[in-house]
Coordinates of C-alpha atoms and ligand atoms in Angstrom, one line a residue:
G383 CA 252.1 71.3 228.1
H384 CA 249.9 74.2 228.9
R385 CA 249.6 73.0 232.5
D386 CA 253.3 73.7 233.0
A387 CA 253.5 77.0 231.0
K388 CA 254.4 79.9 233.3
V389 CA 252.2 82.9 232.5
V390 CA 252.7 86.2 234.2
I391 CA 250.0 88.9 233.9
I392 CA 251.0 92.4 234.5
G393 CA 248.2 94.5 236.0
C394 CA 245.1 93.4 238.0
G395 CA 242.5 95.5 236.3
I396 CA 239.6 93.9 234.6
A397 CA 241.6 92.8 231.5
G398 CA 244.2 91.1 233.7
I399 CA 241.6 89.4 235.8
A400 CA 239.6 88.3 232.7
A401 CA 242.8 86.8 231.2
A402 CA 243.6 84.9 234.4
Q403 CA 240.0 83.6 234.7
K404 CA 240.1 82.1 231.2
L405 CA 243.6 80.6 231.5
V406 CA 242.8 79.0 234.9
K407 CA 239.5 77.6 233.5
A408 CA 241.5 76.1 230.6
G409 CA 243.8 74.3 233.0
F410 CA 246.9 76.5 233.1
H411 CA 248.5 75.8 236.5
H412 CA 251.1 78.5 236.6
V413 CA 249.3 81.8 236.2
R414 CA 250.0 84.8 238.4
I415 CA 249.1 88.4 238.3
L416 CA 251.5 91.1 239.4
E417 CA 249.8 94.3 240.5
A418 CA 251.6 97.6 241.3
T419 CA 249.1 98.8 243.8
G420 CA 247.5 97.3 246.9
R421 CA 244.2 96.7 245.2
S422 CA 242.6 95.0 242.3
G423 CA 240.2 96.7 239.8
G424 CA 242.5 99.4 238.3
R425 CA 240.2 101.9 236.7
I426 CA 237.2 100.2 238.1
K427 CA 237.3 101.9 241.5
T428 CA 234.4 102.4 243.9
G429 CA 234.8 105.0 246.6
R430 CA 232.7 106.8 249.2
I431 CA 231.6 110.4 249.9
G432 CA 230.3 110.3 253.4
D433 CA 228.3 107.0 253.5
K434 CA 227.4 107.2 249.8
I435 CA 228.9 105.0 247.2
V436 CA 230.5 106.7 244.2
E437 CA 232.4 105.5 241.2
I438 CA 235.9 107.1 240.9
G439 CA 236.5 105.3 237.6
A440 CA 234.2 103.4 235.3
N441 CA 230.6 104.5 235.7
W442 CA 228.2 102.6 233.4
I443 CA 227.8 99.4 231.6
H444 CA 227.8 100.8 228.1
G445 CA 225.2 99.0 226.1
P446 CA 223.9 96.3 228.5
C447 CA 222.8 93.5 226.2
E448 CA 223.5 89.8 225.6
E449 CA 226.6 90.5 223.6
N450 CA 228.1 92.6 226.4
P451 CA 230.3 90.4 228.7
V452 CA 230.1 92.9 231.5
F453 CA 226.4 92.8 231.5
C454 CA 226.3 89.0 231.4
L455 CA 228.8 88.7 234.3
A456 CA 227.0 91.4 236.4
R457 CA 223.7 89.6 235.9
Q458 CA 225.3 86.2 236.8
Y459 CA 226.6 87.7 240.0
G460 CA 223.3 89.4 240.8
L461 CA 224.8 92.9 240.8
L462 CA 222.1 94.7 238.8
D463 CA 218.8 96.4 239.5
P464 CA 215.7 94.6 238.2
E465 CA 215.2 97.6 235.9
A466 CA 218.4 96.9 234.0
L467 CA 217.5 93.3 233.4
K468 CA 214.3 94.0 231.6
P469 CA 214.3 93.0 227.9
E470 CA 213.0 96.5 226.9
N471 CA 216.1 98.0 228.5
Q472 CA 218.4 95.8 226.6
A473 CA 216.7 96.5 223.3
L474 CA 216.9 100.3 223.4
D475 CA 219.5 101.6 221.0
V476 CA 220.6 105.2 221.6
R477 CA 224.0 105.0 219.9
G478 CA 225.8 105.9 223.1
H479 CA 223.8 109.1 223.6
L480 CA 221.7 109.0 226.7
P481 CA 218.1 110.3 226.6
W482 CA 218.3 112.2 229.8
V483 CA 216.1 115.0 231.1
P484 CA 218.3 118.1 230.8
R485 CA 218.4 121.6 232.3
F486 CA 220.5 124.4 230.8
F487 CA 221.9 127.4 232.8
S488 CA 223.8 130.3 231.3
S489 CA 226.8 132.2 232.6
S490 CA 224.5 135.2 232.8
G491 CA 222.7 133.5 235.7
R492 CA 219.4 132.4 234.1
E493 CA 217.9 129.1 233.1
L494 CA 217.6 128.7 229.4
N495 CA 214.5 127.8 227.5
A496 CA 214.7 124.3 226.1
E497 CA 213.0 125.2 222.9
D498 CA 215.6 127.8 222.0
I499 CA 218.3 125.2 222.3
L500 CA 216.6 122.2 220.7
P501 CA 217.8 123.0 217.1
A502 CA 221.4 123.2 218.4
Q503 CA 221.1 119.8 220.1
K504 CA 219.5 118.3 217.1
L505 CA 222.2 119.6 214.7
F506 CA 225.1 118.4 217.0
L507 CA 223.7 114.9 217.4
E508 CA 223.2 114.6 213.6
L509 CA 226.8 115.7 213.0
I510 CA 228.2 113.4 215.6
N511 CA 226.3 110.5 214.0
E512 CA 227.6 111.6 210.6
S513 CA 231.2 111.6 212.0
S514 CA 230.7 108.0 213.3
D515 CA 229.3 106.8 210.0
F516 CA 232.1 108.6 208.1
Q517 CA 234.4 106.2 206.3
S518 CA 237.9 107.3 205.4
Q519 CA 238.7 105.2 202.4
R520 CA 239.3 108.2 200.3
G521 CA 241.9 109.7 202.6
E522 CA 240.9 112.2 205.3
P523 CA 239.3 115.4 204.0
W524 CA 239.0 116.6 207.6
P525 CA 242.0 116.8 209.9
S526 CA 239.8 116.0 213.0
V527 CA 236.3 115.5 214.3
G528 CA 236.5 119.0 215.8
D529 CA 237.4 120.6 212.5
F530 CA 234.5 118.8 210.8
L531 CA 232.0 119.8 213.5
R532 CA 233.1 123.4 213.6
A533 CA 232.9 123.9 209.8
Q534 CA 229.5 122.1 209.5
V535 CA 228.0 124.0 212.5
Q536 CA 229.2 127.4 211.1
Q537 CA 227.9 126.6 207.7
H538 CA 224.6 125.5 209.1
A539 CA 224.3 128.6 211.2
A540 CA 225.0 130.9 208.3
E541 CA 222.5 129.1 206.0
K542 CA 219.8 127.7 208.1
W543 CA 219.7 130.1 211.1
K544 CA 220.2 133.3 209.2
D545 CA 216.7 134.5 209.9
V546 CA 217.0 133.6 213.6
D547 CA 217.6 136.6 215.8
E548 CA 221.3 137.3 216.6
A549 CA 221.0 136.5 220.4
T550 CA 219.3 133.1 219.8
R551 CA 221.8 132.2 217.1
S552 CA 224.7 133.1 219.3
L553 CA 223.2 131.1 222.2
R554 CA 222.8 128.0 220.0
L555 CA 226.5 128.2 219.1
C556 CA 227.4 128.5 222.8
V557 CA 225.3 125.4 223.4
I558 CA 227.3 123.6 220.8
S559 CA 230.5 124.6 222.5
N560 CA 229.1 123.0 225.6
M561 CA 228.2 119.8 223.7
L562 CA 231.7 119.7 222.3
K563 CA 233.0 119.6 225.9
V564 CA 230.6 116.8 226.7
E565 CA 232.0 114.9 223.7
C566 CA 235.6 115.5 225.0
C567 CA 234.6 113.7 228.2
V568 CA 233.0 110.9 226.4
N569 CA 236.1 110.5 224.2
G570 CA 238.6 111.1 226.9
T571 CA 240.4 113.8 224.9
H572 CA 241.6 117.4 225.5
S573 CA 239.8 118.6 222.4
M574 CA 237.8 117.1 219.6
D575 CA 240.4 118.8 217.4
E576 CA 242.7 116.0 218.4
V577 CA 240.4 113.1 217.5
S578 CA 240.8 111.4 214.1
M579 CA 237.8 111.9 211.7
G580 CA 238.7 108.8 209.7
A581 CA 238.9 106.5 212.7
F582 CA 236.0 107.9 214.7
G583 CA 233.6 105.3 213.3
L584 CA 235.8 102.4 214.5
Y585 CA 234.2 102.8 218.0
K586 CA 231.0 100.7 218.1
T587 CA 228.2 101.0 220.6
L588 CA 226.0 98.1 221.8
P589 CA 222.2 98.3 222.3
G590 CA 220.8 98.7 225.8
L591 CA 220.3 101.7 228.0
D592 CA 223.4 102.2 230.0
C593 CA 223.1 101.1 233.6
T594 CA 225.1 101.3 236.8
F595 CA 226.1 98.9 239.6
P596 CA 223.9 99.8 242.7
G597 CA 226.5 98.3 245.0
G598 CA 229.5 99.6 243.1
Y599 CA 231.4 98.6 240.0
E600 CA 234.0 96.9 242.1
G601 CA 231.5 94.1 242.9
L602 CA 232.4 92.8 239.4
T603 CA 236.1 92.6 240.0
Q604 CA 235.6 91.3 243.6
N605 CA 233.4 88.4 242.3
L606 CA 235.9 87.5 239.6
I607 CA 238.9 87.6 241.9
E608 CA 237.1 85.3 244.4
E609 CA 236.8 82.6 241.8
L610 CA 240.5 82.6 241.1
P611 CA 242.9 80.3 243.1
A612 CA 244.0 82.0 246.4
G613 CA 247.3 83.8 246.1
L614 CA 247.2 84.1 242.3
V615 CA 247.5 87.9 242.6
T616 CA 250.6 89.5 244.2
Y617 CA 249.9 93.1 245.2
N618 CA 252.3 96.0 245.7
K619 CA 254.5 94.4 243.0
P620 CA 255.2 97.0 240.3
V621 CA 257.0 95.5 237.3
R622 CA 259.9 97.6 236.2
C623 CA 261.2 95.7 233.2
V624 CA 260.2 92.9 230.9
N625 CA 263.3 91.3 229.4
W626 CA 262.2 89.3 226.4
N627 CA 263.8 87.3 223.6
S628 CA 266.4 85.7 225.8
A629 CA 268.2 82.8 224.1
K630 CA 266.5 80.3 226.3
S631 CA 263.7 78.3 224.6
A632 CA 262.0 77.6 227.9
E633 CA 261.1 80.6 230.0
P634 CA 262.4 83.2 227.5
V635 CA 261.1 86.1 229.5
M636 CA 262.5 87.6 232.7
I637 CA 260.5 90.1 234.7
E638 CA 262.2 92.5 237.0
C639 CA 260.3 93.9 240.0
D640 CA 261.9 95.9 242.7
G641 CA 264.5 93.6 244.1
Q642 CA 263.0 90.5 242.5
K643 CA 263.4 88.6 239.2
L644 CA 260.8 86.2 237.8
V645 CA 261.0 84.0 234.7
A646 CA 258.1 83.1 232.5
D647 CA 257.1 81.5 229.2
H648 CA 254.6 84.2 228.5
V649 CA 253.8 87.7 229.8
I650 CA 250.4 89.4 229.3
V651 CA 250.9 93.2 229.6
T652 CA 247.7 95.0 230.6
V653 CA 249.1 98.3 231.9
P654 CA 247.2 101.4 230.7
L655 CA 248.3 103.0 227.4
G656 CA 249.1 106.2 229.4
Y657 CA 251.6 104.2 231.5
L658 CA 253.0 102.6 228.3
K659 CA 253.5 106.0 226.6
K660 CA 255.5 107.2 229.6
H661 CA 257.5 104.1 230.5
H662 CA 257.9 102.0 227.4
S663 CA 261.6 102.7 227.1
T664 CA 262.4 101.2 230.5
L665 CA 259.6 98.7 230.6
F666 CA 260.9 96.6 227.6
H667 CA 264.3 95.2 227.0
P668 CA 265.0 94.9 224.1
P669 CA 262.8 98.0 223.3
L670 CA 259.5 97.7 221.5
P671 CA 259.8 97.3 217.7
L672 CA 259.5 100.7 215.9
H673 CA 256.1 100.1 214.3
K674 CA 254.6 99.2 217.7
L675 CA 256.3 102.2 219.4
L676 CA 254.9 104.6 216.8
S677 CA 251.4 103.3 217.4
V678 CA 251.8 103.6 221.2
Q679 CA 252.7 107.3 220.5
R680 CA 250.0 107.9 217.9
L681 CA 247.1 106.5 219.8
G682 CA 245.5 109.0 222.1
F683 CA 245.2 108.6 225.9
G684 CA 243.4 111.5 227.6
T685 CA 242.0 112.6 230.9
N686 CA 238.4 112.7 232.1
N687 CA 237.8 113.4 235.7
K688 CA 234.7 113.5 237.9
I689 CA 234.0 116.0 240.7
F690 CA 231.3 114.7 243.1
V691 CA 229.5 117.5 244.8
E692 CA 227.1 116.8 247.7
F693 CA 224.4 119.2 249.0
D694 CA 222.2 119.3 252.0
S695 CA 219.2 119.9 249.7
P696 CA 218.8 120.0 246.0
W697 CA 218.7 123.2 243.9
W698 CA 217.6 121.3 240.8
D699 CA 214.1 119.8 239.9
A700 CA 213.2 116.3 240.9
D701 CA 213.0 115.1 237.3
C702 CA 216.3 116.7 236.2
E703 CA 219.0 114.1 235.2
V704 CA 221.7 116.4 233.7
I705 CA 222.6 120.0 234.2
F706 CA 224.5 121.9 231.5
F707 CA 226.4 125.1 232.0
V708 CA 226.5 127.2 228.9
W709 CA 229.0 130.1 228.7
D710 CA 227.5 133.0 226.7
D711 CA 230.9 134.1 225.5
E712 CA 231.6 130.8 223.6
D713 CA 229.8 131.3 220.3
A714 CA 233.1 130.5 218.4
V715 CA 232.4 126.7 218.8
V716 CA 235.2 126.0 221.2
D717 CA 236.1 123.2 223.5
Q718 CA 239.3 124.6 225.0
V719 CA 239.7 127.5 227.5
P720 CA 241.9 130.5 226.7
D721 CA 244.0 130.1 229.8
V722 CA 244.1 126.9 231.8
Q723 CA 245.2 128.5 235.1
T724 CA 242.6 131.2 235.3
S725 CA 239.7 129.6 233.5
W726 CA 240.0 125.8 233.8
I727 CA 236.6 125.6 235.3
K728 CA 235.0 126.6 232.0
K729 CA 235.9 123.2 230.7
L730 CA 233.5 121.5 233.2
F731 CA 230.4 120.9 231.0
G732 CA 228.0 120.5 233.9
F733 CA 226.7 117.8 236.2
T734 CA 224.9 114.5 236.0
V735 CA 222.4 113.9 238.8
L736 CA 222.9 110.7 240.8
K737 CA 219.7 108.7 241.0
P738 CA 217.8 107.5 242.9
T739 CA 217.9 110.1 245.7
E740 CA 217.1 107.4 248.3
R741 CA 220.4 105.8 247.4
H742 CA 222.6 108.8 246.7
G743 CA 221.2 111.7 248.6
H744 CA 221.6 115.1 246.9
L745 CA 224.7 114.3 244.9
L746 CA 225.9 115.7 241.6
C747 CA 228.8 114.5 239.4
G748 CA 230.7 117.2 237.5
W749 CA 232.7 116.1 234.4
I750 CA 235.9 117.7 233.1
S751 CA 238.3 116.5 230.5
G752 CA 241.7 117.6 229.0
H753 CA 244.5 119.7 230.2
E754 CA 242.1 121.8 232.3
S755 CA 241.2 118.6 234.1
E756 CA 244.9 117.7 234.6
Y757 CA 245.4 121.2 236.1
M758 CA 242.4 120.8 238.4
E759 CA 244.1 117.7 239.8
T760 CA 247.0 119.9 241.1
L761 CA 244.8 122.2 243.1
S762 CA 243.8 121.7 246.7
E763 CA 240.4 120.3 247.5
Q764 CA 239.5 123.7 249.0
Q765 CA 240.5 125.5 245.8
V766 CA 238.3 123.1 243.7
T767 CA 235.4 123.5 246.2
D768 CA 235.7 127.3 245.9
A769 CA 235.7 127.2 242.1
I770 CA 232.7 124.9 242.0
T771 CA 230.8 127.0 244.5
Q772 CA 231.4 130.2 242.6
L773 CA 230.4 128.5 239.3
I774 CA 227.1 127.2 240.6
R775 CA 226.2 130.5 242.2
R776 CA 226.9 132.4 239.0
F777 CA 225.0 130.1 236.7
T778 CA 221.9 129.6 239.0
G779 CA 221.9 133.3 240.1
N780 CA 221.6 131.9 243.6
P781 CA 224.3 133.4 245.9
I782 CA 223.8 131.1 248.9
I783 CA 224.2 127.6 247.4
T784 CA 226.9 125.9 249.3
P785 CA 228.2 122.3 248.8
R786 CA 228.5 120.1 251.8
R787 CA 231.6 118.4 250.5
I788 CA 233.3 117.3 247.3
L789 CA 235.3 114.3 246.1
R790 CA 237.2 114.2 242.8
S791 CA 239.2 111.7 240.8
Q792 CA 242.8 112.5 239.8
W793 CA 243.5 110.0 237.0
F794 CA 246.2 111.9 235.3
H795 CA 248.4 112.0 238.4
D796 CA 247.7 108.3 239.2
P797 CA 251.2 106.9 238.5
W798 CA 249.9 103.6 237.3
T799 CA 247.4 105.0 234.8
C800 CA 248.6 108.4 233.7
G801 CA 245.2 109.5 232.3
S802 CA 241.7 108.1 231.9
Y803 CA 241.2 106.1 228.7
S804 CA 242.3 105.8 225.1
N805 CA 241.0 107.5 222.0
L806 CA 241.9 107.5 218.4
G807 CA 244.1 110.6 217.9
K808 CA 244.7 112.4 214.6
G809 CA 246.5 110.3 212.1
C810 CA 245.4 107.0 213.8
S811 CA 244.0 104.1 212.0
E812 CA 242.9 100.6 212.7
Q813 CA 246.5 99.6 211.9
D814 CA 247.7 101.3 215.1
L815 CA 245.3 99.1 217.1
D816 CA 246.6 96.0 215.3
N817 CA 250.2 97.0 216.1
L818 CA 249.4 97.6 219.7
M819 CA 247.8 94.2 220.3
E820 CA 250.4 92.3 218.2
P821 CA 252.4 89.9 220.4
L822 CA 256.2 89.9 220.7
P823 CA 258.2 88.8 219.0
P824 CA 256.5 90.1 215.9
K825 CA 255.2 87.8 213.1
G826 CA 258.0 86.2 211.0
S827 CA 260.5 86.0 213.9
K828 CA 262.3 82.8 214.5
S829 CA 262.4 83.1 218.3
Q830 CA 260.0 81.5 220.8
P831 CA 256.5 82.8 219.9
L832 CA 254.1 84.6 222.1
Q833 CA 256.6 85.8 224.7
V834 CA 254.8 89.1 225.4
L835 CA 251.1 89.6 224.8
F836 CA 249.1 92.8 225.0
A837 CA 245.6 93.2 226.5
G838 CA 243.8 96.1 228.1
E839 CA 241.1 98.6 227.1
A840 CA 243.3 100.3 224.5
T841 CA 243.9 97.1 222.5
H842 CA 240.3 96.5 221.5
H843 CA 239.3 97.2 217.9
C844 CA 235.9 98.7 218.5
Y845 CA 235.2 98.8 222.2
F846 CA 238.4 100.6 223.3
S847 CA 237.9 102.9 226.3
T848 CA 235.4 100.6 227.9
V849 CA 235.2 97.9 230.6
H850 CA 233.6 95.4 228.2
G851 CA 236.3 96.1 225.7
A852 CA 239.0 95.4 228.4
V853 CA 237.3 92.1 229.4
L854 CA 237.2 91.0 225.8
T855 CA 240.9 91.7 225.3
G856 CA 241.9 89.7 228.4
W857 CA 239.9 86.8 227.0
R858 CA 241.4 87.3 223.6
E859 CA 245.0 87.0 224.8
A860 CA 244.1 84.0 227.0
D861 CA 242.5 82.3 223.9
R862 CA 245.7 83.1 221.9
L863 CA 247.7 81.1 224.4
I864 CA 245.1 78.3 224.7
S865 CA 245.0 77.8 221.0
H866 CA 248.8 78.0 220.8
Y867 CA 249.1 75.1 223.1
S868 CA 246.3 73.1 221.4
R869 CA 248.2 73.4 218.1
I870 CA 251.8 72.7 219.0
T871 CA 253.2 69.2 219.2
P872 CA 254.4 67.9 222.6
S873 CA 258.1 68.2 221.7
E874 CA 257.6 72.0 221.4
F875 CA 256.1 72.4 224.9
P876 CA 258.2 74.6 227.1
K877 CA 260.1 72.4 229.6
S878 CA 259.3 72.9 233.2
Ligands
LIG2015 C1 233.0 101.8 230.9 C2 232.2 103.8 231.9 N1 233.9 105.6 232.4 C3 235.4 107.0 233.7 C4 236.7 107.2 234.1 C5 237.7 106.3 233.8 C6 237.5 105.2 233.0 N2 235.9 103.9 231.7 P1 243.2 99.1 234.2 O1 243.9 100.4 234.2 O2 241.9 99.0 234.9 O3 244.2 98.0 234.8 C7 245.6 98.1 234.7 C8 246.3 97.7 236.0 O4 247.7 97.7 235.8 C9 246.1 98.7 237.1 O5 245.6 98.0 238.2 C10 247.5 99.3 237.4 O6 247.7 99.6 238.8 C11 248.4 98.2 236.9 N3 249.7 98.6 236.6 C12 250.1 99.6 235.9 N4 251.5 99.7 235.8 C13 251.9 98.5 236.4 C14 253.2 97.9 236.5 N5 254.3 98.5 236.1 N6 253.3 96.8 237.2 C15 252.2 96.2 237.7 N7 251.0 96.6 237.6 C16 250.8 97.8 236.9 N8 234.3 102.2 230.9 O7 232.8 100.7 230.4 N9 232.0 102.6 231.4 O8 231.3 104.4 232.3 C17 233.6 104.3 231.9 C18 235.2 105.9 232.9 C19 236.9 108.4 235.0 C20 239.1 106.6 234.4 C21 236.2 105.0 232.5 C22 234.6 103.5 231.5 C23 237.0 103.1 231.2 C24 237.3 101.8 232.0 O9 237.4 102.1 233.3 C25 238.5 101.1 231.5 O10 238.4 101.0 230.1 C26 238.8 99.7 232.1 O11 238.5 99.7 233.4 C27 240.3 99.4 231.8 O12 240.6 98.2 232.3 P2 242.1 97.6 232.0 O13 242.2 96.3 232.7 O14 242.4 97.7 230.6 O15 243.1 98.7 232.7 C28 231.9 107.8 219.6 C29 232.9 107.4 220.5 C30 233.8 107.4 221.3 C31 234.6 106.5 222.1 N10 234.4 106.5 223.5 C32 233.1 106.3 224.0 C33 233.0 105.4 225.1 C34 232.9 106.1 226.4 C35 234.0 105.7 227.3 N11 233.5 106.1 228.6 C36 233.9 106.1 229.6 C37 233.2 106.8 230.5 C38 233.2 106.6 231.8 C39 232.4 107.7 232.3

């Protein structure tokens, strides 16, 4: 029965680990994970700058509350600060937007007055919430979230800000461009013009004020791995091809690694959508059914990178939690730069301040998404350092600020990820997510069921792009197999 079923999981990120955990607990004896790299965790990746812990990948537990499996696991393993465990913290609902203390600097080298900017922030937040609540039953009147936001902002500016002086109105529009760039990072997209208006509301937030792992996010994956039987994960084992639908009724799947072939009854594929987009044609034999392939292509997978910048002493106030850099030539409501090579740095919206200082020192995290971010990855560390130094000097008007060192992520050029996380691109709908998670062979086929299953961040209906989403998809596919074996009659069990 299920004890004898051979299950191979491709990818040792959190989705693969979660699937293995559940299958092992349910009594499956032949579960293994094949991981391309020498480490587990995938996009959960804790690094160091000097002796300070930084997150190269996932940063927060989004919506830490009882319904969030990542929060529950982290609490169980004792990985959280007492603050994060307080019921008040779990009850706060900010719809994914963090109530941080901001500072604004402009490209003219002065700090901006918060009061001048407040109406722009308020308007943007209202419009983003409106986009999330938007339902697309009547077709899509707006091609993208970006198109909607731009039109609404310009209309609002013309009607409601017509008596505001020209300079202030222009400044507010520049602030909105900055907020669009923030939104690009949140959504992991090049531009909000590429994000579907009709599908934007599919993403759901959970209550709870986002928190971090004081000892690093990898504590989560480490703890989970330690509970698995020793040797369950094979590292440095990239899977090159999944041959499915062989005529054999037992072990109908054959997995090719470099110089090695393995057979299995079931394979759970958890590779990132970016990897799938690039390698689907060689990864599956026979190829993916057309409807699934089209959904792989339609769904978005974008880049969001971090640039950690360390200083000997802070140039920001002690209470400041986020620093925004507003370009005063961007009143056209834009989230893309005119020329990537010469002005990629304009895409960086600013910095979050790592807190508390006792733990992190004087450390900022810059955020940059899109093609500008992908280009940044190709530059040398010195080139990035120079660009960041010039930027900070220009915006603060302080010509002597000098970073001690930087550390950046390069997710687009990571060969096993090919970007950061998924989003719902223009023309996407819930159907694309259904198609992506649908097992092979597709429904209605007469061959052996559940040969290839799909988990991973991008396959979750409403928590795609997050760690908790990824965990839930791993559990979902494990449950699919568990309930399959609890339903079928003994004669249908794969023979071992
Ligand atoms: C979250 C956060 N966070 C920042 C950045 C990134 C991501 N996320 P994995 O890739 O982990 O595993 C696959 C494995 O497969 C991997 O080990 C590969 O090596 C392996 N593999 C590939 N090919 C293979 C082959 N051929 N053979 C064998 N093995 C192979 N999530 O909850 N909080 O703060 C962030 C952030 C820079 C890059 C994030 C965050 C996303 C998570 O990291 C990610 O979803 C999971 O780790 C994925 O796990 P997995 O197992 O699926 O894949 C309104 C609205 C909008 C919607 N979005 C709003 C939400 C905001 C999302 N925010 C993210 C923000 C940050 C900052």
